[in-house]
Structures are given as C-alpha cells and as structure tokens.
GROMACS .gro file of C-alpha atoms in nm:
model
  316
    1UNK     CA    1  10.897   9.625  10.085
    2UNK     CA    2  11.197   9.789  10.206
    3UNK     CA    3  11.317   9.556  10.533
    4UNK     CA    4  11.450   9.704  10.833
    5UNK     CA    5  11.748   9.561  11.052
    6UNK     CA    6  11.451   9.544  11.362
    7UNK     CA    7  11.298   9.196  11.173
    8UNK     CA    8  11.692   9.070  11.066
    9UNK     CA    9  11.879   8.821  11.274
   10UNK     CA   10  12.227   8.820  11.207
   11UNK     CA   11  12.224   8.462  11.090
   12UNK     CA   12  11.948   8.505  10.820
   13UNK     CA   13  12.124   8.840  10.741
   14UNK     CA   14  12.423   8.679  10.631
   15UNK     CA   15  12.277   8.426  10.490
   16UNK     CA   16  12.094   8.665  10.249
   17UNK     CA   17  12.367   8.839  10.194
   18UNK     CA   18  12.604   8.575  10.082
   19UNK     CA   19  12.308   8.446   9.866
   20UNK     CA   20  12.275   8.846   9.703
   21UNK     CA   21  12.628   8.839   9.685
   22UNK     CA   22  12.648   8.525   9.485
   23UNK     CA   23  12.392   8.629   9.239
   24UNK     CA   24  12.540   8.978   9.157
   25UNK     CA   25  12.869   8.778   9.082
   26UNK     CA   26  12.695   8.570   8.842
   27UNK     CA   27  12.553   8.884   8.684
   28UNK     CA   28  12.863   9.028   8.633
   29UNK     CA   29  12.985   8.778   8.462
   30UNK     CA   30  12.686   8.739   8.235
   31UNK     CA   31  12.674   9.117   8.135
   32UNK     CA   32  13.081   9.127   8.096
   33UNK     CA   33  13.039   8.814   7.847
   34UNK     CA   34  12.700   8.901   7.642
   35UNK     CA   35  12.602   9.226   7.740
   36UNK     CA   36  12.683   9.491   7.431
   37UNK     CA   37  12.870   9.835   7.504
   38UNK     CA   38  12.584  10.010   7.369
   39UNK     CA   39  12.411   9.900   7.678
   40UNK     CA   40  12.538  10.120   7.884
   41UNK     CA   41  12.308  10.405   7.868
   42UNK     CA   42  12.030  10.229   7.859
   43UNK     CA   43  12.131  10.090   8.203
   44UNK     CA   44  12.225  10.374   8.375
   45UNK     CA   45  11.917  10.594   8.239
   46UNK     CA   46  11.680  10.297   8.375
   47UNK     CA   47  11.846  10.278   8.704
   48UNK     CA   48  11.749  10.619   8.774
   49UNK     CA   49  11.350  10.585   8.613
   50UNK     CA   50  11.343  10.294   8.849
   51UNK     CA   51  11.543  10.488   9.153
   52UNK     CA   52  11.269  10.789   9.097
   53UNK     CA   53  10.960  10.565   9.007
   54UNK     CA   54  11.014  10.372   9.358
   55UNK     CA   55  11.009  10.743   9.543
   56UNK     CA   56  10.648  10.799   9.427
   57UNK     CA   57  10.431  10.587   9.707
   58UNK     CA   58  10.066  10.567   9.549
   59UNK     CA   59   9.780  10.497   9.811
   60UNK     CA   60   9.556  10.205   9.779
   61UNK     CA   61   9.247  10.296   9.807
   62UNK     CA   62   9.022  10.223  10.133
   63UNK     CA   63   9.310  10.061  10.247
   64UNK     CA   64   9.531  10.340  10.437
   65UNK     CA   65   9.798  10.175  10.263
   66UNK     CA   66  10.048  10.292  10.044
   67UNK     CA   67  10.271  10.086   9.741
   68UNK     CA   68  10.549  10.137   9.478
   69UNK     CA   69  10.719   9.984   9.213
   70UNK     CA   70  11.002   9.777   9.205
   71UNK     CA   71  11.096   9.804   8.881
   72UNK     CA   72  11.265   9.429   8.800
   73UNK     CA   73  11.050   9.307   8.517
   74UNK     CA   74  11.052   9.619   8.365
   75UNK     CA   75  11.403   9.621   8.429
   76UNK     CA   76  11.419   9.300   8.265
   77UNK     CA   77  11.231   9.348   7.974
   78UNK     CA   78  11.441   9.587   7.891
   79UNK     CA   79  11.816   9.467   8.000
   80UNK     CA   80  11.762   9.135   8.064
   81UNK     CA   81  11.746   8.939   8.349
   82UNK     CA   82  12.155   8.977   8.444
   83UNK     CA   83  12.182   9.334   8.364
   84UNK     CA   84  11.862   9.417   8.536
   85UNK     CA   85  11.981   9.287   8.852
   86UNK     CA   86  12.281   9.477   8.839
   87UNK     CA   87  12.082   9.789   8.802
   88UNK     CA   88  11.799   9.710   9.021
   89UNK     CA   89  12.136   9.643   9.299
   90UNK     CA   90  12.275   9.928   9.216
   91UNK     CA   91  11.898  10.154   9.334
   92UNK     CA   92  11.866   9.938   9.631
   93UNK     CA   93  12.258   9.965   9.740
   94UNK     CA   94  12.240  10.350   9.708
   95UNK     CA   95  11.866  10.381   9.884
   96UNK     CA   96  12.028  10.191  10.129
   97UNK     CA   97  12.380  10.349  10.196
   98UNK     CA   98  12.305  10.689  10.151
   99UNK     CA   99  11.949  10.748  10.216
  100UNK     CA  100  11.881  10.496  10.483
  101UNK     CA  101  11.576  10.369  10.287
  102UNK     CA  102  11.602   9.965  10.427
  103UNK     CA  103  11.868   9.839  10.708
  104UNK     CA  104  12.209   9.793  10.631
  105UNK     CA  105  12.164   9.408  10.799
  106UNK     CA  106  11.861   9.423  10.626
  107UNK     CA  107  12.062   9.473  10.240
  108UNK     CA  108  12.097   9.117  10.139
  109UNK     CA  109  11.736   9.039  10.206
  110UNK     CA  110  11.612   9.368  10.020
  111UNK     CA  111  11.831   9.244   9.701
  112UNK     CA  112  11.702   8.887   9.716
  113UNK     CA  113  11.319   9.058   9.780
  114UNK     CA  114  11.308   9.271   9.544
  115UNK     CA  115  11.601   9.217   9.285
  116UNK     CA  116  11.638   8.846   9.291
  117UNK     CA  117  11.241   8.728   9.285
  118UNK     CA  118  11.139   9.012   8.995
  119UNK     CA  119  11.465   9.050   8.782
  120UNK     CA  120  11.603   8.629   8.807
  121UNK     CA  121  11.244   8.454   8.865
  122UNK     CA  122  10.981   8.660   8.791
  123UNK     CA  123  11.045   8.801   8.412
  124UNK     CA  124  11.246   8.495   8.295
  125UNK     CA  125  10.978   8.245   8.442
  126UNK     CA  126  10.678   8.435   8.390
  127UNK     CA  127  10.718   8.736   8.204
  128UNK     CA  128  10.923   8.590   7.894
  129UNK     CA  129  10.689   8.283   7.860
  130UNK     CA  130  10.413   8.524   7.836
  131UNK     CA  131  10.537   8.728   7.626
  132UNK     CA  132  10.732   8.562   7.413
  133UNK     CA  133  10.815   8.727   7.088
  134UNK     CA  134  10.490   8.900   7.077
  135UNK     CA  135  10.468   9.307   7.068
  136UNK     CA  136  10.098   9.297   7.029
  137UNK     CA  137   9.991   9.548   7.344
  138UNK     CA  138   9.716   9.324   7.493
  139UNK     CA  139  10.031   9.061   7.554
  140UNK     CA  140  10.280   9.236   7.682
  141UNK     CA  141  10.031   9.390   7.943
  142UNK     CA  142   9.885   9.060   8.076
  143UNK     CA  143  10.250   8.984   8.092
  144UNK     CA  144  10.369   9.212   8.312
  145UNK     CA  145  10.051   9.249   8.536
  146UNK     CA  146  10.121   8.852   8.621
  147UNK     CA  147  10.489   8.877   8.637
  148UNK     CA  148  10.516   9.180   8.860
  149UNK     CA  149  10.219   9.038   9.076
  150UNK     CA  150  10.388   8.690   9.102
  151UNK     CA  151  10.724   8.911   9.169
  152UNK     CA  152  10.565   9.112   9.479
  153UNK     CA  153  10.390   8.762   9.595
  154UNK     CA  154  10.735   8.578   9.593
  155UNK     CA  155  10.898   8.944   9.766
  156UNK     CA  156  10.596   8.945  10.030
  157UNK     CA  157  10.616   8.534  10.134
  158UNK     CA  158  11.008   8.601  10.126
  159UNK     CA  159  10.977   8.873  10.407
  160UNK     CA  160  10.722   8.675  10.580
  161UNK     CA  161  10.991   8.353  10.602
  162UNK     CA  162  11.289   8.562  10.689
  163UNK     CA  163  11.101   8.743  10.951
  164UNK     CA  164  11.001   8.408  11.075
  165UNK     CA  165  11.336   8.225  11.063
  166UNK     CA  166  11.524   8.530  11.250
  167UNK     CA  167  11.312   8.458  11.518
  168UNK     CA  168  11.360   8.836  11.670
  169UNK     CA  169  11.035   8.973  11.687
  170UNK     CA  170  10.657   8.889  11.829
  171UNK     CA  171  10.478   8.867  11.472
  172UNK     CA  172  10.307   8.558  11.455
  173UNK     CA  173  10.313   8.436  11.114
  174UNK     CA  174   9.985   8.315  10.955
  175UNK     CA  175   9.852   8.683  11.080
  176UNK     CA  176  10.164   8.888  10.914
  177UNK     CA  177  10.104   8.680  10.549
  178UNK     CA  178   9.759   8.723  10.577
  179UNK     CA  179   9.836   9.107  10.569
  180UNK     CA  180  10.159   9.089  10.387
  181UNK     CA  181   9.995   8.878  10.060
  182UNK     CA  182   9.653   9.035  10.026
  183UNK     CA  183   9.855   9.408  10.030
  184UNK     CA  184  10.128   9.322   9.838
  185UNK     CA  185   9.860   9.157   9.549
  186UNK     CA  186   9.660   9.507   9.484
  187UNK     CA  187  10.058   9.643   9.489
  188UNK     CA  188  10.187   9.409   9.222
  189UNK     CA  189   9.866   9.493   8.983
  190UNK     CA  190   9.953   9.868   9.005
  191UNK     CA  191  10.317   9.784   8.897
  192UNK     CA  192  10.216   9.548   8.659
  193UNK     CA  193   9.972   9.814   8.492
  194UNK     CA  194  10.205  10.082   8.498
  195UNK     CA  195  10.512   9.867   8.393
  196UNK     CA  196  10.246   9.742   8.106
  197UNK     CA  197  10.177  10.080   7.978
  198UNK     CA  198  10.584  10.163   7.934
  199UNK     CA  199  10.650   9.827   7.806
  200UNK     CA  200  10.383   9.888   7.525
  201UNK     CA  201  10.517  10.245   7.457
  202UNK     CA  202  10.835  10.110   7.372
  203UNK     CA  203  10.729   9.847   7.163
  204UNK     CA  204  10.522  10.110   6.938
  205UNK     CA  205  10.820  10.330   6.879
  206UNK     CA  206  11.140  10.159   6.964
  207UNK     CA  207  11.065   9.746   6.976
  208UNK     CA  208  11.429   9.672   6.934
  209UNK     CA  209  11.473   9.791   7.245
  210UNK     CA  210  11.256   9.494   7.398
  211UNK     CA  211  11.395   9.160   7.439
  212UNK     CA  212  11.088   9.037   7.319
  213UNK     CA  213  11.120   9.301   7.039
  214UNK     CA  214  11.442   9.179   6.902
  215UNK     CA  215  11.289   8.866   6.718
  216UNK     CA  216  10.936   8.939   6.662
  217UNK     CA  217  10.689   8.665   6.591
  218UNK     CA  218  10.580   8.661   6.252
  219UNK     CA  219  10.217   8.829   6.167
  220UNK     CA  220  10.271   9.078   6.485
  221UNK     CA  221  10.314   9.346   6.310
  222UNK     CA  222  10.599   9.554   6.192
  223UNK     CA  223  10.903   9.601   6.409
  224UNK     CA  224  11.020   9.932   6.243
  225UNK     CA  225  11.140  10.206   6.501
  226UNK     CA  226  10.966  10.518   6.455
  227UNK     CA  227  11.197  10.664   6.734
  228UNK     CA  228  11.600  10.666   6.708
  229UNK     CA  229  11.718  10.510   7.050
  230UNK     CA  230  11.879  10.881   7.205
  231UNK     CA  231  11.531  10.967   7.096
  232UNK     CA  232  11.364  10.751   7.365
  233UNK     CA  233  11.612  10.745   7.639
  234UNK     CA  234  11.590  11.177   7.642
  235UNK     CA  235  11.213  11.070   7.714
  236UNK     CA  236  11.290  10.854   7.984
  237UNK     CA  237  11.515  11.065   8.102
  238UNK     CA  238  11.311  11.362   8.123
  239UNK     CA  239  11.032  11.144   8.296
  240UNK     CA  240  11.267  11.036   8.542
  241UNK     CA  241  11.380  11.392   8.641
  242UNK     CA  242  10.982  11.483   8.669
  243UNK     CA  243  10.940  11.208   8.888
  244UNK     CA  244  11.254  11.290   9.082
  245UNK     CA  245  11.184  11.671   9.153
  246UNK     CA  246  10.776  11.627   9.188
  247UNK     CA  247  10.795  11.358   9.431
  248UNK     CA  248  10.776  11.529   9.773
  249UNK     CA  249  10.409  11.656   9.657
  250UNK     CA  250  10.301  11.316   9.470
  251UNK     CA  251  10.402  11.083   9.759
  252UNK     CA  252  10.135  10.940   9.993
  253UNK     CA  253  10.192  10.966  10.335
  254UNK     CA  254  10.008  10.649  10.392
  255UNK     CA  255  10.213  10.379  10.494
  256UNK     CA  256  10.367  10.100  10.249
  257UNK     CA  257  10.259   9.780  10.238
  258UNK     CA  258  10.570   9.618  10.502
  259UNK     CA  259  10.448   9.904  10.758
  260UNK     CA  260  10.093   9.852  10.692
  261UNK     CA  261  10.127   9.520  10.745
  262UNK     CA  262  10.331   9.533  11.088
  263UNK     CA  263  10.069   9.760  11.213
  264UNK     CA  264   9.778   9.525  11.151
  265UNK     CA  265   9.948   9.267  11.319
  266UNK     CA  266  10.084   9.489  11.580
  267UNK     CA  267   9.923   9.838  11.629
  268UNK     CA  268  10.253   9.989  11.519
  269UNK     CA  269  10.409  10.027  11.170
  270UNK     CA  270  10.800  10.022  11.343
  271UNK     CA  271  10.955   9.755  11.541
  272UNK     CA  272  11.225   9.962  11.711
  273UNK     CA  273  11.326  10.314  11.615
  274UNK     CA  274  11.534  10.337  11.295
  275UNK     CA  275  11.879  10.316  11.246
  276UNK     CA  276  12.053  10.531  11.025
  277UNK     CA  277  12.327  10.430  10.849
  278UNK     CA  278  12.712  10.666  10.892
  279UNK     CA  279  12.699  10.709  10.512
  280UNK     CA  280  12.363  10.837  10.504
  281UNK     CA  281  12.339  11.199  10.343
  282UNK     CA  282  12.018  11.223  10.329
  283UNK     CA  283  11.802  11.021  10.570
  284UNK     CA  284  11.437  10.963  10.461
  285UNK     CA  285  11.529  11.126  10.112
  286UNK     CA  286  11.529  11.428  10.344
  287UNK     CA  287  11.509  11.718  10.061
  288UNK     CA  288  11.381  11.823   9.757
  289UNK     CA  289  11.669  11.726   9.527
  290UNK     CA  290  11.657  11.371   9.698
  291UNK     CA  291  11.543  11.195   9.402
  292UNK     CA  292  11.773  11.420   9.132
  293UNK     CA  293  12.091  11.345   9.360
  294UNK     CA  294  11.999  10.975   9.418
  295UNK     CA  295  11.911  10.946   9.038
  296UNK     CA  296  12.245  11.121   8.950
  297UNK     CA  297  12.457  10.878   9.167
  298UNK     CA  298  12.302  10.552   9.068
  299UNK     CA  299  12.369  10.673   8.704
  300UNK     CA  300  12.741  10.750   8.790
  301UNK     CA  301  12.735  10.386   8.987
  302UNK     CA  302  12.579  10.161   8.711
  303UNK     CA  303  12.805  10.307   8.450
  304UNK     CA  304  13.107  10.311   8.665
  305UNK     CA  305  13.048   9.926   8.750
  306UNK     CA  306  12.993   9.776   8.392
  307UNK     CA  307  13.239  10.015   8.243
  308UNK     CA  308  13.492   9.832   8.459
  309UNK     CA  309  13.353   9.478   8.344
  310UNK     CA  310  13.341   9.607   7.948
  311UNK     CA  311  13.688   9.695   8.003
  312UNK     CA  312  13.780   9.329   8.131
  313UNK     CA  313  13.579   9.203   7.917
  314UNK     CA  314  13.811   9.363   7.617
  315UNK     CA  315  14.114   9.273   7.785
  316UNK     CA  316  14.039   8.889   7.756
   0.00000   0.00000   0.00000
C-alpha cells in the first residue's frame, strides 16, 4: 500500500505530512512519559519482524495480485498504540529513505496509511475492545482478523481520497475503490490470520508481554510465563533474520494490491516511472542482505530515538 509521489499533489502531501508529523510528536511524548526502559528491546526487535515480515509479498490466489503485512496491530498489541507508531514510523521512514520503497512526497501519506489507521485507530478501536483482557486463542484471533481488516479498509479508502483530492492523475474514483477495497479485504484477512497466530503464541508462553495479557480476565486461564522474555525475543529475532535473508525466493512477483489496483483501472500498474530517492542505498531492496541491513538499521533507529526520549524523560 506503499504510495508513490506520481498520485501526491504537493498540497495533500503536506498536508499528510504535517498530520504524520503531529501524531509522531504525540507519540513521543506518550512513550517518554509511560513507556518503561525495559521496552526498548522489545521495540527495536519488532521493528525489524515487522521491517522483514512486510518484504515477504504473498500472492492471492486467482487474483494475480500480491499483499503484505503491515504490522500495526500486531505492533500494538504488543507496544501499545504510541510505541507502535513510533516503530511502525521508524520501518516506513527507512523503506522510504534508503530503499526507495514509497515516494518521498508520498511519506506522510504512507505513515497516516499504514501507521496512523492500524497502530492509533485500528487496535485501540477495534482490536482492544475485542480483545479485552481475554488470552483465550479463539479471541485474540477474531480480534486481529477484524482489526487488521478494518486497518487495511481504512489504509485502502485513505489512498483512494488522497488520490482523489490531489487531483493529478486520470483514475476515476468509484472504479479505483472498487479495486482498491475488494483487494485490500482478502489482504487484511491474511494479516489478520497471521498476526492471530503470533498474537496467540505469545499469549501461551509469554502473556505478560500482551497488553491484553497484563490484567487477565478472571477464569481465562493461567497467566504464568513458561518462556523468560530474552527467551522469546531470540525467537523473534531469529524469525526475523529467516524472513530477512529468505525473502528474495519467498516473494511473489505478482503485483501488490496499490499496483494491482492501478492496473485494473488503467492497464498499467505505474503512473510515471519511479523516482528514487539521493539517500537510497539500495533501490527496490536491490540485494540479498536487503532485509538483514534494513532490519539492522531500523533496530539501531528505534533504539537510538527512544533512548534519547528515556534519557529526557530521566532528566525531568
């Protein structure tokens, strides 16, 4: 659902971007009051599941469409809504900047898309509700198959108005949603399946770890960790680095749901050609260590940016 700069006008570009802009200020002020130090890790080994995760396009079937994850509610379940923005940020940012995954006039639309309607609407409107206290595994999946579904909706209708309102390009609208919805549904119930299925994992062995976890509703079982917490974030870890290094051979080649949905309307899945950003090292995640290097720096990124806001935090 990456945007590119050739559906941006420069008014609804910096309109998104002051909106994106607000909202990450907000965060940072939220995670440098309440957040805990211990966070930390947690944050930056998440940003880089999520930065890997969103590498791996999955085809939907008789489609010739392709999808991935975005990562907020799981984000969220995990970090909360604040911290999970940050995070989420942070992976778009980087994809952005030094991969050229998304236009740079493009940036504060991709952050309200994808960061602001999963992280700040979609898992503490729907998700949370949902959810509740609950860790029973029936729950939490019908939790985040509707929140990440409502998320992608939201992302999808989003695009579709920004698209509209910049007023730069030849898609008519009812045609573009009526690719951009349908697409981004089947989408959202892959996320919401697969964010289900780690969500439930670590509510078996590490429920703490869960917002929803951290006051369980009585007669839902025991809370007790069976896994320390280095324990679990080694294993996420170690799945991120699989999914970072296998990528380039579990990819489709199809094209995502945005691009699909251009060429149905259109007969093309690109507006104009590309542009590539000057700090892009790596155009098009253009080598096999793409995802490890890109994982690597959004770790270094995340833990640079709240160790700065822990530290002001003390200091007050």
């Amino acid at each position: 659902m990456h945007m590119a700069d050739a559906l941006v006008s420069a008014p609804v570009s910096i309109t998104a971007g002051v909106v994106a802009a607000a909202f990450l200020m907000i965060s940072a002020k939220k995670v440098s009051n309440t957040t805990r130090n211990d966070m930390l890790p947690l944050m930056g080994v998440m940003g880089a599941f999520v930065f890997a995760a969103q590498m791996i396009n999955f085809s939907i079937p008789g489609t010739g469409s392709s999808g991935h994850v975005i990562g907020g509610v799981l984000l969220g379940a995990l970090l909360g809504p604040w911290a999970a923005f940050i995070t989420l940020a942070s992976v778009l940012i980087i994809q952005c900047l030094l991969f050229a995954d998304g236009g740079v006039m493009a940036l504060g639309c991709n952050l309200v898309n994808m960061g602001v309607m999963t992280c700040l609407v979609s898992y503490p409107l729907i998700y949370r509700p949902i959810a509740r206290n609950s860790l029973k595994k029936w729950v939490i999946m019908a939790a985040s198959i509707v929140a990440c579904i409502a998320g992608l909706e939201l992302g999808a209708l989003a695009v579709t108005l920004e698209t509209e309102l910049s007023g730069i390009t030849e898609l008519p609208t009812a045609a573009f949603l009526s690719f951009m919805l349908p697409i981004h549904l089947v989408i959202g119930l892959c996320e919401g399946i697969a964010t289900g299925v780690v969500l439930c994992f670590i509510a078996a062995v590490r429920p703490g770890m869960l917002e929803s976890g951290q006051n369980v509703a009585v007669g839902d079982g025991s809370a007790k960790s069976k896994w320390s917490l280095k324990s679990v974030l080694w294993i996420l870890t170690g799945v991120a680095v699989v999914m970072a290094a296998g990528f380039t051979w579990l990819a489709s080649g199809n094209p995502d749901g945005l691009e699909w949905s251009i060429a149905g309307v259109t007969g093309d899945t690109e507006l104009a050609p590309a542009s590539i950003p000057a700090t892009a090292i790596l155009p098009d995640y253009d080598s096999t260590f793409s995802g490890l290097i890109g994982g690597l720096i959004v770790v270094a990124v995340i833990w640079g940016i709240c160790s700065i806001l822990f530290h002001r935090k003390k200091r007050e």
